[in-house]
Coordinates of C-alpha atoms and ligand atoms in Angstrom, one line a residue:
M1 CA -40.9 33.2 117.5
K2 CA -38.2 30.6 117.3
L3 CA -38.2 31.2 113.5
G4 CA -37.2 34.8 114.1
Y5 CA -40.5 36.7 114.1
R6 CA -40.7 39.6 116.6
H7 CA -43.8 41.5 115.5
I8 CA -47.0 40.2 117.2
D9 CA -50.4 41.5 116.0
T10 CA -53.2 40.6 118.4
A11 CA -56.6 42.2 119.4
V12 CA -59.2 41.9 122.0
A13 CA -61.5 40.5 119.2
Y14 CA -59.0 37.7 118.5
F15 CA -59.7 36.2 122.0
N16 CA -56.0 35.2 122.2
E17 CA -54.3 37.9 124.3
Q18 CA -53.8 35.5 127.2
E19 CA -52.1 32.9 124.9
V20 CA -50.0 35.6 123.3
G21 CA -48.8 36.7 126.7
K22 CA -47.9 33.2 127.7
A23 CA -46.0 32.7 124.4
I24 CA -44.0 35.9 125.0
K25 CA -43.1 34.8 128.5
D26 CA -42.2 31.3 127.5
S27 CA -40.1 32.5 124.6
G28 CA -37.5 34.0 127.0
I29 CA -36.9 36.8 124.4
P30 CA -36.3 40.2 126.1
R31 CA -39.4 42.4 126.1
D32 CA -37.6 45.2 124.3
Q33 CA -36.9 42.9 121.3
I34 CA -40.6 42.1 120.7
W35 CA -43.2 44.4 119.2
V36 CA -46.7 43.8 120.5
T37 CA -49.8 45.4 119.0
S38 CA -53.3 45.0 120.3
K39 CA -56.6 46.6 119.4
L40 CA -59.6 48.0 121.1
W41 CA -62.9 46.5 120.0
L42 CA -66.1 48.4 119.2
Q43 CA -68.0 47.5 122.3
D44 CA -65.4 49.3 124.5
F45 CA -65.2 52.7 122.8
A46 CA -66.9 54.8 125.6
Y47 CA -64.2 56.6 127.5
E48 CA -64.3 54.6 130.8
D49 CA -64.8 51.3 129.0
A50 CA -61.8 52.0 126.8
K51 CA -59.6 52.8 129.9
K52 CA -60.7 49.5 131.5
A53 CA -60.2 47.6 128.2
I54 CA -56.6 48.9 127.9
D55 CA -55.8 47.7 131.5
L56 CA -57.4 44.4 130.8
S57 CA -55.3 43.9 127.6
L58 CA -52.2 44.6 129.6
E59 CA -53.2 42.2 132.3
K60 CA -54.1 39.4 129.8
L61 CA -50.8 40.0 127.9
G62 CA -48.9 40.1 131.2
L63 CA -47.1 43.2 130.0
D64 CA -46.3 46.7 131.5
Y65 CA -46.8 48.3 128.2
M66 CA -47.9 47.6 124.6
D67 CA -45.8 48.9 121.7
L68 CA -48.9 49.9 119.7
Y69 CA -52.6 50.0 120.4
L70 CA -55.2 50.5 117.7
I71 CA -58.8 51.6 117.3
H72 CA -59.7 48.3 115.5
Q73 CA -62.8 49.4 113.7
P74 CA -63.6 53.1 113.3
Y75 CA -67.2 53.5 114.1
G76 CA -69.2 55.0 117.0
K77 CA -67.5 56.7 119.9
V78 CA -64.1 56.8 118.3
D79 CA -63.3 60.3 119.8
E80 CA -63.8 58.9 123.4
A81 CA -61.7 55.9 122.7
W82 CA -59.0 58.0 121.3
K83 CA -58.9 60.3 124.3
A84 CA -58.5 57.2 126.6
M85 CA -55.7 56.0 124.4
E86 CA -53.9 59.4 124.4
E87 CA -54.0 59.3 128.2
A88 CA -52.8 55.7 128.4
Q89 CA -49.9 56.7 126.1
K90 CA -49.1 59.6 128.5
D91 CA -49.2 57.1 131.4
G92 CA -46.7 54.9 129.6
K93 CA -49.1 52.0 129.1
I94 CA -48.8 52.3 125.3
R95 CA -45.8 53.5 123.3
S96 CA -47.7 54.4 120.1
I97 CA -51.4 54.8 119.3
G98 CA -53.0 54.2 115.9
V99 CA -56.0 53.4 113.9
S100 CA -57.2 50.6 111.6
N101 CA -59.7 50.3 108.7
M102 CA -59.8 54.1 108.2
T103 CA -60.6 54.9 104.6
P104 CA -60.0 58.5 103.4
K105 CA -63.7 59.3 104.2
I106 CA -63.5 57.9 107.8
W107 CA -60.0 59.4 108.3
N108 CA -61.3 62.9 107.4
K109 CA -64.3 62.5 109.8
F110 CA -62.3 61.6 112.9
V111 CA -58.6 62.4 112.7
P112 CA -59.0 66.2 112.5
N113 CA -60.5 66.1 116.0
F114 CA -57.6 64.2 117.5
D115 CA -54.9 65.9 119.6
V116 CA -52.3 63.2 118.8
M117 CA -51.8 62.1 115.2
P118 CA -52.1 58.3 114.8
S119 CA -48.7 56.7 114.2
V120 CA -50.2 54.1 111.9
N121 CA -53.3 53.1 110.0
Q122 CA -53.6 49.3 109.6
M123 CA -55.5 48.7 106.4
Q124 CA -56.1 45.8 104.0
F125 CA -53.4 46.0 101.4
D126 CA -52.1 43.7 98.7
P127 CA -51.1 44.0 95.0
Y128 CA -54.8 44.0 94.1
F129 CA -55.7 46.6 96.7
Q130 CA -53.0 49.3 96.9
Q131 CA -54.9 52.0 98.7
K132 CA -53.5 54.8 96.5
E133 CA -55.8 57.6 97.7
L134 CA -55.3 56.7 101.3
R135 CA -51.5 56.5 101.0
K136 CA -51.3 60.1 99.8
I137 CA -53.2 61.3 103.0
L138 CA -51.0 59.1 105.2
A139 CA -47.8 60.3 103.5
E140 CA -48.8 64.0 104.0
N141 CA -49.4 63.3 107.7
H142 CA -46.2 61.2 108.2
V143 CA -48.4 58.2 109.2
A144 CA -47.2 54.6 108.5
L145 CA -49.3 52.1 106.6
E146 CA -49.5 48.6 108.1
A147 CA -50.9 46.0 105.8
W148 CA -53.4 43.5 107.0
G149 CA -54.0 40.7 104.5
P150 CA -50.7 41.4 102.9
L151 CA -50.9 38.1 101.0
G152 CA -54.5 38.9 99.9
Q153 CA -55.5 36.4 102.6
G154 CA -54.3 33.6 100.3
D155 CA -56.3 34.8 97.3
K156 CA -55.8 32.1 94.6
D157 CA -56.0 34.6 91.7
L158 CA -53.3 36.7 93.2
F159 CA -51.0 33.6 93.8
N160 CA -51.6 32.6 90.1
E161 CA -51.0 36.1 88.8
P162 CA -48.6 35.8 85.8
V163 CA -46.7 39.0 86.5
L164 CA -45.9 37.8 90.0
K165 CA -45.1 34.2 88.9
N166 CA -42.6 35.5 86.2
I167 CA -40.8 37.7 88.8
A168 CA -40.7 34.9 91.3
E169 CA -39.2 32.6 88.7
K170 CA -36.5 35.1 87.8
Y171 CA -35.3 35.4 91.5
G172 CA -35.9 31.7 92.4
K173 CA -38.5 32.9 95.0
D174 CA -42.1 32.0 95.5
V175 CA -45.1 34.4 94.8
G176 CA -45.6 35.1 98.5
Q177 CA -42.1 36.3 98.8
V178 CA -42.4 38.6 95.8
I179 CA -45.6 40.1 97.2
L180 CA -44.1 40.7 100.6
R181 CA -40.9 42.1 99.0
F182 CA -43.0 44.5 96.9
E183 CA -44.8 45.7 100.0
H184 CA -41.5 46.1 101.9
Q185 CA -40.0 48.2 99.1
E186 CA -43.2 50.3 99.1
G187 CA -42.4 51.2 102.7
I188 CA -45.4 49.3 104.1
I189 CA -45.2 47.3 107.4
V190 CA -46.2 43.7 106.9
F191 CA -47.0 40.8 109.2
P192 CA -48.1 37.8 107.1
K193 CA -50.0 35.0 108.8
S194 CA -49.6 31.3 108.3
V195 CA -50.2 28.2 110.3
H196 CA -47.6 26.2 108.3
E197 CA -44.0 26.3 109.5
A198 CA -42.5 26.1 106.0
R199 CA -44.5 29.2 105.0
I200 CA -43.8 31.1 108.2
K201 CA -40.1 30.5 107.3
S202 CA -40.3 31.4 103.6
N203 CA -42.4 34.5 104.3
K204 CA -39.5 36.1 106.1
E205 CA -36.9 35.3 103.5
I206 CA -37.4 38.5 101.5
F207 CA -34.2 40.4 102.3
D208 CA -31.8 38.7 99.9
F209 CA -33.3 40.1 96.6
E210 CA -34.5 43.5 95.3
L211 CA -37.2 44.2 92.7
T212 CA -36.2 46.6 89.9
S213 CA -38.2 49.8 89.4
D214 CA -39.8 48.2 86.3
E215 CA -40.8 45.2 88.3
M216 CA -42.3 47.5 91.0
D217 CA -44.2 49.4 88.3
S218 CA -45.6 46.1 86.9
I219 CA -46.9 45.1 90.3
R220 CA -48.3 48.6 91.0
A221 CA -50.3 48.1 87.7
L222 CA -52.1 45.1 89.2
D223 CA -54.2 47.3 91.5
R224 CA -58.0 46.6 91.3
N225 CA -58.8 49.5 93.7
G226 CA -60.7 47.5 96.3
E227 CA -62.7 45.1 94.1
G228 CA -63.5 42.0 96.1
R229 CA -61.9 43.3 99.2
H230 CA -63.3 44.5 102.6
D231 CA -65.0 47.9 102.4
P232 CA -65.0 49.8 105.7
D233 CA -67.4 52.4 104.2
A234 CA -70.1 49.8 103.4
P235 CA -73.5 50.6 104.9
G236 CA -74.3 48.4 108.0
I237 CA -70.7 47.3 108.5
K238 CA -70.6 48.4 112.2
D239 CA -73.5 46.1 113.1
Q240 CA -72.1 43.2 111.0
L241 CA -68.8 43.5 112.9
L242 CA -70.6 43.8 116.3
N243 CA -72.6 40.6 115.5
A244 CA -69.4 38.8 114.4
F245 CA -67.3 39.5 117.5
D246 CA -68.9 39.8 121.0
V247 CA -65.8 40.5 123.2
H248 CA -67.9 40.5 126.3
A249 CA -69.2 37.0 125.7
E250 CA -66.1 35.2 127.1
Ligands
NDP301 N1 -57.0 45.3 111.5 C1 -57.9 44.4 110.9 O1 -59.0 44.7 110.8 C2 -57.3 43.1 110.5 C3 -56.1 42.7 110.9 N2 -55.5 41.5 110.5 C4 -54.2 41.2 111.0 O2 -53.4 41.0 109.8 C5 -52.7 39.7 109.9 C6 -52.4 39.2 108.5 O3 -53.6 39.2 107.7 P1 -54.4 37.9 107.3 O4 -55.8 38.3 107.2 O5 -54.1 36.8 108.1 O6 -54.0 37.7 105.8 P2 -52.6 37.2 105.0 O7 -52.6 38.0 103.8 O8 -51.4 37.3 106.0 O9 -52.9 35.8 104.5 C7 -53.0 34.7 105.3 C8 -53.5 33.5 104.4 O10 -52.5 33.3 103.4 C9 -52.1 32.0 103.5 N3 -50.6 32.0 103.3 C10 -49.7 32.5 104.1 N4 -48.4 32.4 103.6 C11 -48.6 31.9 102.3 C12 -47.7 31.5 101.3 N5 -46.4 31.8 101.4 N6 -48.2 31.0 100.1 C13 -49.6 30.8 100.0 N7 -50.5 31.1 101.0 C14 -50.0 31.6 102.1 C15 -52.4 31.5 104.8 O11 -52.7 30.1 104.8 P3 -52.0 29.1 105.8 O12 -52.2 29.6 107.2 O13 -52.8 27.8 105.6 O14 -50.6 29.0 105.4 C16 -53.7 32.3 105.2 O15 -54.8 31.6 104.6 C17 -53.6 38.8 110.7 O16 -53.0 37.8 111.3 C18 -54.2 39.9 111.8 O17 -53.2 40.0 112.8 C19 -56.3 40.7 109.7 C20 -57.5 41.0 109.3 C21 -58.2 42.3 109.6
LIG302 O1 -59.7 40.2 111.7 C1 -59.8 41.3 112.0 O2 -59.0 41.9 112.6 C2 -61.1 42.0 111.8 O3 -61.3 43.1 112.2 C3 -62.1 41.4 110.9 O4 -63.4 41.8 111.3 C4 -62.0 41.9 109.5 O5 -61.9 43.3 109.4 C5 -63.0 41.4 108.7 O6 -63.6 40.4 109.0 C6 -63.4 42.0 107.4 O7 -64.2 41.2 106.6

């Protein structure tokens, strides 16, 4: 936060809400200048469980409200979880409610039943996975796309991509900055992750150059339509995720 970041993306399944809350408090930055997102995990989607989980997230974060709260993985009792989130929003516990990992197929299964339209869908997105079909649906519904994995989670092929390297050289930038600038110009919300101070710093230095429309088109042409990326429609995915993250084991 001392390097200027104000957008925090956490989740029950990251097991770090308490530490995030402490960092926010210790930073001394006014609450209204920080954006805090957390996410409800699969085990807590039943209506009463979801209500308790929202209160527990607030308690762990040490906050009166969260800016954004998401259905982390869209399987099972999504409708019940959403109802609890709509109510928490009415009660002022959450400013905006949204979803994550909703492909067009999953979106069409659940969202038509919601009373409140999600404000965002947080999806994997990078130059190799540009979510073209999903983005049409989101645009029609005025829903923002947040990118998880905006740097392709460090994908080496992506960082060695000649198109990106040539653009980076032209502007005296690195490939990470070109990717993030591309996403920003596409209107996508990004929050890249790094544990290295130099990268944390460079990843936010993207506001002093602008890609031309030809450069934007050349990056758009890199799309591989999900190849090698996480597939939320894959059979058995719910059980895999439940096995990977047991949020009640703490
Ligand atoms: N809703 C969901 O299901 C999901 C949400 N998320 C959220 O999205 C956030 C970002 O996504 P994440 O999965 O971390 O992926 P990112 O695309 O942000 O990539 C992070 C990886 O890229 C490396 N990296 C960062 N900056 C650079 C750079 N400038 N040059 C080269 N490599 C770099 C990092 O390594 P190093 O740290 O060593 O620098 C790390 O290995 C997460 O922190 C999480 O909050 C993530 C996954 C799923
Ligand atoms: O990191 C996250 O937020 C997740 O939800 C992960 O489970 C992620 O979706 C994943 O591991 C996909 O392979």
